[in-house]
Amino acid sequence: MSLATTELFWRPTFQTLYEAYYQELASEALMRRWQRIDISTSFLVAATASGSAITGWSLWSNPKWQFLWAFIAGLAAVASILHRTMAVPDRLKEQEELRRAFSELRVDLETFRQQLLIGIEPNDANTRYDKLRRRLAQHIGRANPDIGFTIRLRNRVQEQLDDKLRQEGYVDE
């Protein structure tokens, strides 16, 4: 493959790689967020369950703690309802599947870029690049908007990605 052909694909493949890597890190960040919610809710519900009634009884005997226990039990009930309503386990599963798909796509894009440097036929490069773009489009189409993906989290993911790309030598300082 000629240097001109390599240069022709170099910039578009980087843009595709950037999008795939961003989505991979976004899914990873969302997984961490939903895992924290899942664990916190599970702990709260378990701590206030009937098996923990003994703790509640000991707190109920002290008037100062009655309000606190009622608050904790109420919070656990609300958290449990929200957990179920927001389908937290389903969100975790969905984000893990998306993270895996975008990770595989990123690795395939990195491999393709390496093959561009080694040498690949222009027609083969074009065909493979089109397939990679179609995969990206399919995966992005599966990535539903998530209430947990706030602007602040988006910015944090973008900063993390830019740092990783600098460390891996994709972009200059």
Coordinates of N, CA and C in Angstrom, one line a residue:
M1 N 0.9 -1.2 0.0 CA 0.0 0.0 0.0 C 0.9 1.2 0.0
S2 N 0.5 2.2 -0.7 CA 1.3 3.4 -0.8 C 1.1 4.3 0.4
L3 N 2.1 5.2 0.6 CA 2.0 6.1 1.7 C 0.8 7.0 1.6
A4 N 0.4 7.4 0.4 CA -0.7 8.2 0.2 C -2.0 7.5 0.6
T5 N -2.1 6.2 0.3 CA -3.3 5.4 0.7 C -3.4 5.3 2.3
T6 N -2.2 5.1 2.9 CA -2.1 5.0 4.3 C -2.6 6.3 4.9
E7 N -2.1 7.4 4.4 CA -2.5 8.7 4.9 C -4.0 9.0 4.7
L8 N -4.6 8.5 3.6 CA -6.0 8.6 3.3 C -6.8 8.0 4.4
F9 N -6.4 6.8 4.9 CA -7.2 6.2 5.9 C -6.8 6.5 7.3
W10 N -5.7 7.1 7.5 CA -5.2 7.4 8.9 C -6.1 8.3 9.7
R11 N -6.4 9.4 9.2 CA -7.3 10.3 10.0 C -8.7 9.8 10.2
P12 N -9.4 9.2 9.2 CA -10.7 8.7 9.5 C -10.7 7.5 10.4
T13 N -9.6 6.7 10.4 CA -9.6 5.6 11.3 C -9.4 6.1 12.7
F14 N -8.6 7.2 12.9 CA -8.4 7.7 14.2 C -9.7 8.2 14.8
Q15 N -10.5 8.9 13.9 CA -11.8 9.5 14.4 C -12.7 8.3 14.8
T16 N -12.7 7.2 14.0 CA -13.5 6.1 14.4 C -13.1 5.4 15.6
L17 N -11.7 5.3 15.8 CA -11.1 4.8 17.0 C -11.5 5.6 18.2
Y18 N -11.5 6.9 18.0 CA -11.8 7.9 19.1 C -13.3 7.6 19.6
E19 N -14.2 7.5 18.6 CA -15.6 7.3 18.9 C -15.8 6.0 19.7
A20 N -15.2 4.9 19.2 CA -15.3 3.6 19.8 C -14.7 3.6 21.2
Y21 N -13.5 4.2 21.4 CA -12.9 4.2 22.6 C -13.7 5.1 23.6
Y22 N -14.2 6.2 23.2 CA -15.1 7.0 24.0 C -16.3 6.2 24.5
Q23 N -16.9 5.5 23.6 CA -18.1 4.8 24.0 C -17.7 3.6 25.0
E24 N -16.6 3.0 24.7 CA -16.1 2.0 25.6 C -15.9 2.5 27.1
L25 N -15.2 3.7 27.2 CA -15.0 4.3 28.5 C -16.3 4.8 29.1
A26 N -17.2 5.3 28.3 CA -18.5 5.7 28.8 C -19.3 4.6 29.4
S27 N -19.3 3.4 28.7 CA -20.0 2.3 29.2 C -19.4 1.8 30.5
E28 N -18.0 1.9 30.6 CA -17.3 1.5 31.8 C -17.7 2.4 32.9
A29 N -17.7 3.7 32.7 CA -18.1 4.6 33.7 C -19.5 4.5 34.2
L30 N -20.4 4.2 33.3 CA -21.8 4.0 33.6 C -21.9 2.7 34.4
M31 N -21.2 1.7 34.1 CA -21.2 0.4 34.8 C -20.8 0.7 36.3
R32 N -19.7 1.4 36.5 CA -19.3 1.7 37.8 C -20.4 2.5 38.6
R33 N -21.0 3.4 37.9 CA -22.0 4.2 38.6 C -23.2 3.3 39.0
W34 N -23.7 2.5 38.1 CA -24.8 1.6 38.4 C -24.4 0.6 39.4
Q35 N -23.2 0.1 39.4 CA -22.7 -0.9 40.4 C -22.8 -0.3 41.8
R36 N -22.3 1.0 41.9 CA -22.4 1.6 43.2 C -23.8 1.7 43.7
I37 N -24.7 2.1 42.8 CA -26.1 2.2 43.2 C -26.7 0.8 43.6
D38 N -26.3 -0.2 42.8 CA -26.8 -1.5 43.1 C -26.3 -2.0 44.4
I39 N -25.0 -1.9 44.7 CA -24.5 -2.3 46.0 C -25.0 -1.5 47.2
S40 N -25.1 -0.2 47.0 CA -25.7 0.6 48.1 C -27.1 0.2 48.4
T41 N -27.9 0.1 47.4 CA -29.3 -0.3 47.6 C -29.4 -1.7 48.2
S42 N -28.7 -2.6 47.7 CA -28.7 -4.0 48.3 C -28.3 -4.0 49.8
F43 N -27.3 -3.2 50.1 CA -26.8 -3.1 51.5 C -27.9 -2.5 52.4
L44 N -28.5 -1.4 51.9 CA -29.6 -0.7 52.7 C -30.7 -1.7 52.9
V45 N -31.2 -2.3 51.9 CA -32.3 -3.2 52.0 C -32.0 -4.4 53.0
A46 N -30.8 -4.9 52.8 CA -30.4 -6.0 53.7 C -30.3 -5.6 55.1
A47 N -29.8 -4.4 55.4 CA -29.6 -3.9 56.7 C -30.9 -3.6 57.4
T48 N -31.9 -3.3 56.7 CA -33.2 -3.0 57.3 C -34.2 -4.1 57.1
A49 N -33.8 -5.3 56.6 CA -34.7 -6.4 56.3 C -35.1 -7.0 57.7
S50 N -36.1 -7.9 57.6 CA -36.6 -8.5 58.9 C -35.5 -9.2 59.6
G51 N -34.5 -9.7 59.0 CA -33.3 -10.3 59.7 C -32.6 -9.3 60.5
S52 N -32.7 -8.1 60.2 CA -32.0 -7.0 60.9 C -32.9 -6.4 61.9
A53 N -34.1 -7.0 62.1 CA -35.1 -6.4 63.0 C -34.5 -6.3 64.4
I54 N -33.6 -7.2 64.8 CA -33.0 -7.1 66.1 C -32.3 -5.8 66.3
T55 N -31.6 -5.4 65.3 CA -30.9 -4.1 65.4 C -32.0 -3.0 65.6
G56 N -33.0 -3.1 64.8 CA -34.1 -2.1 64.9 C -34.7 -2.1 66.2
W57 N -34.9 -3.2 66.8 CA -35.5 -3.3 68.2 C -34.7 -2.6 69.2
S58 N -33.4 -2.9 69.1 CA -32.5 -2.2 70.1 C -32.4 -0.7 69.9
L59 N -32.6 -0.3 68.6 CA -32.6 1.2 68.4 C -34.0 1.8 68.8
W60 N -35.0 1.0 68.6 CA -36.4 1.5 69.0 C -36.5 1.7 70.5
S61 N -35.7 1.0 71.3 CA -35.8 1.1 72.7 C -35.2 2.4 73.2
N62 N -34.4 3.0 72.4 CA -33.8 4.3 72.7 C -34.6 5.4 71.9
P63 N -35.3 6.3 72.5 CA -36.1 7.3 71.8 C -35.2 8.2 70.8
K64 N -34.0 8.4 71.1 CA -33.1 9.2 70.3 C -32.9 8.5 68.9
W65 N -32.9 7.2 68.9 CA -32.6 6.4 67.7 C -33.8 6.0 66.9
Q66 N -35.0 6.2 67.5 CA -36.2 5.8 66.8 C -36.3 6.5 65.4
F67 N -36.1 7.8 65.5 CA -36.2 8.6 64.2 C -35.2 8.2 63.2
L68 N -34.0 8.0 63.7 CA -32.9 7.5 62.7 C -33.3 6.2 62.1
W69 N -33.7 5.2 62.9 CA -34.1 3.9 62.3 C -35.2 4.1 61.3
A70 N -36.2 4.8 61.7 CA -37.4 5.0 60.8 C -36.9 5.7 59.5
F71 N -36.0 6.6 59.6 CA -35.4 7.3 58.4 C -34.7 6.3 57.5
I72 N -33.8 5.5 58.1 CA -33.0 4.5 57.4 C -33.9 3.5 56.7
A73 N -34.9 3.0 57.4 CA -35.9 2.0 56.9 C -36.7 2.6 55.7
G74 N -37.1 3.8 55.9 CA -37.8 4.5 54.8 C -36.9 4.7 53.6
L75 N -35.7 5.1 53.8 CA -34.8 5.3 52.7 C -34.5 4.0 52.0
A76 N -34.4 2.9 52.7 CA -34.2 1.6 52.1 C -35.4 1.2 51.3
A77 N -36.6 1.5 51.7 CA -37.8 1.2 51.0 C -37.8 2.0 49.7
V78 N -37.6 3.3 49.8 CA -37.6 4.1 48.6 C -36.5 3.7 47.6
A79 N -35.3 3.4 48.1 CA -34.2 3.0 47.3 C -34.5 1.7 46.6
S80 N -35.2 0.8 47.3 CA -35.6 -0.5 46.7 C -36.6 -0.3 45.6
I81 N -37.5 0.6 45.7 CA -38.5 0.9 44.7 C -37.8 1.5 43.5
L82 N -36.9 2.5 43.7 CA -36.2 3.1 42.6 C -35.3 2.1 41.9
H83 N -34.7 1.2 42.7 CA -33.8 0.2 42.1 C -34.5 -0.6 41.1
R84 N -35.7 -1.1 41.5 CA -36.5 -1.9 40.6 C -37.1 -1.1 39.5
T85 N -37.6 0.1 39.7 CA -38.1 1.0 38.7 C -37.1 1.3 37.6
M86 N -35.9 1.6 38.1 CA -34.8 2.0 37.1 C -34.1 0.8 36.5
A87 N -34.5 -0.4 36.9 CA -34.0 -1.6 36.3 C -32.5 -1.6 36.3
V88 N -31.9 -1.4 37.5 CA -30.5 -1.3 37.6 C -29.8 -2.6 37.1
P89 N -30.2 -3.8 37.5 CA -29.5 -5.0 36.9 C -29.4 -5.0 35.4
D90 N -30.6 -4.6 34.8 CA -30.6 -4.6 33.3 C -29.7 -3.6 32.8
R91 N -29.6 -2.4 33.4 CA -28.7 -1.4 32.9 C -27.2 -1.9 33.0
L92 N -26.9 -2.5 34.1 CA -25.5 -3.1 34.3 C -25.2 -4.1 33.2
K93 N -26.1 -5.0 32.9 CA -25.9 -6.0 31.9 C -25.7 -5.3 30.5
E94 N -26.6 -4.3 30.2 CA -26.5 -3.6 28.9 C -25.2 -2.9 28.8
Q95 N -24.7 -2.2 29.8 CA -23.5 -1.5 29.7 C -22.3 -2.4 29.6
E96 N -22.3 -3.6 30.2 CA -21.2 -4.5 30.1 C -21.2 -5.1 28.6
E97 N -22.3 -5.3 28.1 CA -22.4 -5.8 26.7 C -21.8 -4.7 25.7
L98 N -22.2 -3.5 26.0 CA -21.8 -2.4 25.1 C -20.3 -2.2 25.3
R99 N -19.8 -2.2 26.5 CA -18.4 -2.0 26.8 C -17.6 -3.1 26.0
R100 N -18.0 -4.3 26.1 CA -17.3 -5.4 25.4 C -17.3 -5.2 23.9
A101 N -18.5 -4.8 23.4 CA -18.6 -4.6 21.9 C -17.7 -3.5 21.4
F102 N -17.7 -2.3 22.2 CA -16.8 -1.2 21.8 C -15.3 -1.5 22.0
S103 N -15.0 -2.3 23.0 CA -13.6 -2.7 23.3 C -13.1 -3.6 22.1
E104 N -13.9 -4.5 21.7 CA -13.5 -5.4 20.6 C -13.4 -4.5 19.3
L105 N -14.3 -3.6 19.1 CA -14.2 -2.7 17.9 C -12.9 -1.9 18.0
R106 N -12.6 -1.3 19.2 CA -11.4 -0.5 19.3 C -10.1 -1.3 19.0
V107 N -10.1 -2.5 19.5 CA -8.9 -3.4 19.2 C -8.8 -3.7 17.7
D108 N -9.9 -4.0 17.1 CA -9.9 -4.2 15.7 C -9.5 -3.0 14.9
L109 N -9.9 -1.8 15.4 CA -9.4 -0.6 14.7 C -7.9 -0.4 14.9
E110 N -7.4 -0.7 16.1 CA -6.0 -0.5 16.3 C -5.2 -1.5 15.4
T111 N -5.7 -2.7 15.3 CA -5.1 -3.7 14.4 C -5.1 -3.2 12.9
F112 N -6.2 -2.7 12.5 CA -6.3 -2.2 11.2 C -5.3 -1.0 10.9
R113 N -5.2 -0.2 11.9 CA -4.2 0.9 11.7 C -2.8 0.4 11.7
Q114 N -2.5 -0.6 12.4 CA -1.2 -1.3 12.3 C -1.0 -1.9 11.0
Q115 N -2.0 -2.5 10.4 CA -1.9 -3.1 9.1 C -1.7 -2.1 8.0
L116 N -2.3 -0.9 8.3 CA -2.1 0.2 7.3 C -0.6 0.6 7.2
L117 N 0.1 0.5 8.4 CA 1.5 0.9 8.4 C 2.3 -0.2 7.8
I118 N 1.9 -1.5 8.0 CA 2.7 -2.6 7.5 C 2.5 -2.7 6.0
G119 N 1.3 -2.5 5.5 CA 1.0 -2.6 4.1 C -0.3 -3.5 3.9
I120 N -1.2 -2.9 3.2 CA -2.5 -3.6 2.9 C -3.0 -3.0 1.6
E121 N -3.6 -3.9 0.8 CA -4.1 -3.5 -0.5 C -5.2 -2.4 -0.3
P122 N -5.2 -1.4 -1.2 CA -6.2 -0.3 -1.1 C -7.7 -0.8 -1.1
N123 N -8.0 -1.8 -1.9 CA -9.4 -2.3 -1.9 C -9.8 -3.0 -0.7
D124 N -8.8 -3.8 -0.1 CA -9.0 -4.5 1.1 C -9.1 -3.5 2.3
A125 N -8.3 -2.4 2.2 CA -8.4 -1.4 3.3 C -9.8 -0.7 3.3
N126 N -10.3 -0.4 2.1 CA -11.5 0.2 2.0 C -12.7 -0.6 2.5
T127 N -12.6 -1.9 2.1 CA -13.7 -2.9 2.5 C -13.7 -3.0 4.0
R128 N -12.5 -3.2 4.6 CA -12.4 -3.4 6.1 C -12.8 -2.2 6.8
Y129 N -12.4 -1.0 6.3 CA -12.8 0.2 7.0 C -14.3 0.4 7.0
D130 N -14.9 0.1 5.9 CA -16.4 0.2 5.8 C -17.1 -0.7 6.8
K131 N -16.5 -1.9 6.9 CA -17.1 -2.9 7.9 C -16.9 -2.4 9.3
L132 N -15.8 -1.8 9.6 CA -15.5 -1.2 10.9 C -16.5 -0.1 11.2
R133 N -16.7 0.8 10.3 CA -17.7 1.9 10.4 C -19.1 1.4 10.6
R134 N -19.5 0.3 9.9 CA -20.8 -0.2 10.1 C -21.0 -0.8 11.5
R135 N -19.9 -1.5 12.0 CA -20.0 -2.0 13.4 C -20.1 -0.9 14.4
L136 N -19.4 0.2 14.2 CA -19.5 1.3 15.1 C -21.0 1.9 15.0
A137 N -21.5 2.0 13.9 CA -22.9 2.5 13.7 C -23.9 1.6 14.4
Q138 N -23.7 0.3 14.3 CA -24.6 -0.7 15.0 C -24.5 -0.6 16.5
H139 N -23.3 -0.5 17.0 CA -23.1 -0.4 18.4 C -23.6 0.9 19.0
I140 N -23.4 2.0 18.3 CA -23.9 3.3 18.8 C -25.4 3.2 18.7
G141 N -26.0 2.6 17.7 CA -27.5 2.4 17.7 C -28.0 1.7 18.8
R142 N -27.3 0.8 19.4 CA -27.7 0.0 20.6 C -27.5 0.8 21.9
A143 N -26.7 1.8 21.9 CA -26.4 2.5 23.1 C -27.5 3.6 23.4
N144 N -28.5 3.2 24.2 CA -29.6 4.1 24.5 C -29.1 5.2 25.4
P145 N -29.7 6.3 25.3 CA -29.4 7.4 26.3 C -29.6 6.9 27.7
D146 N -28.7 7.2 28.6 CA -28.8 6.8 30.0 C -28.9 7.9 30.9
I147 N -29.8 7.9 31.8 CA -30.0 9.0 32.8 C -28.8 9.2 33.6
G148 N -28.0 8.2 33.8 CA -26.7 8.3 34.6 C -25.6 9.0 33.9
F149 N -25.7 9.2 32.6 CA -24.6 9.7 31.8 C -24.8 11.2 31.7
T150 N -24.4 11.9 32.8 CA -24.6 13.3 33.0 C -23.5 14.0 32.2
I151 N -23.7 15.3 32.1 CA -22.7 16.2 31.4 C -21.3 16.1 32.1
R152 N -21.4 16.1 33.4 CA -20.1 16.0 34.2 C -19.4 14.7 33.9
L153 N -20.2 13.6 33.9 CA -19.6 12.3 33.6 C -19.0 12.2 32.2
R154 N -19.8 12.8 31.2 CA -19.3 12.9 29.8 C -18.0 13.6 29.7
N155 N -17.9 14.7 30.4 CA -16.6 15.5 30.4 C -15.5 14.7 31.0
R156 N -15.8 14.0 32.1 CA -14.8 13.2 32.8 C -14.3 12.0 31.9
V157 N -15.2 11.4 31.2 CA -14.8 10.3 30.2 C -14.0 10.9 29.1
Q158 N -14.3 12.1 28.6 CA -13.6 12.7 27.5 C -12.1 13.0 28.0
E159 N -12.0 13.6 29.2 CA -10.7 13.9 29.7 C -9.9 12.6 29.9
Q160 N -10.5 11.5 30.4 CA -9.8 10.3 30.6 C -9.4 9.7 29.3
L161 N -10.2 9.8 28.3 CA -9.8 9.3 26.9 C -8.7 10.1 26.4
D162 N -8.7 11.4 26.4 CA -7.6 12.2 25.9 C -6.3 11.9 26.6
D163 N -6.4 11.7 27.9 CA -5.2 11.3 28.7 C -4.6 10.0 28.2
K164 N -5.5 9.0 28.0 CA -5.1 7.7 27.6 C -4.5 7.7 26.2
L165 N -5.1 8.5 25.3 CA -4.5 8.6 24.0 C -3.2 9.3 23.9
R166 N -3.0 10.3 24.8 CA -1.7 10.9 25.0 C -0.6 9.9 25.5
Q167 N -1.0 9.1 26.5 CA -0.1 8.1 27.1 C 0.2 7.0 26.1
E168 N -0.7 6.7 25.2 CA -0.5 5.6 24.3 C 0.2 6.1 23.0
G169 N 0.4 7.4 22.9 CA 1.1 8.0 21.8 C 0.3 8.3 20.6
Y170 N -1.0 8.3 20.7 CA -1.9 8.6 19.6 C -1.9 10.1 19.3
V171 N -1.7 10.9 20.3 CA -1.8 12.4 20.1 C -0.6 13.0 20.8
D172 N -0.1 14.1 20.4 CA 1.0 14.8 21.0 C 0.5 15.6 22.2
E173 N 1.4 15.9 23.1 CA 1.1 16.6 24.3 C 0.7 18.0 24.0

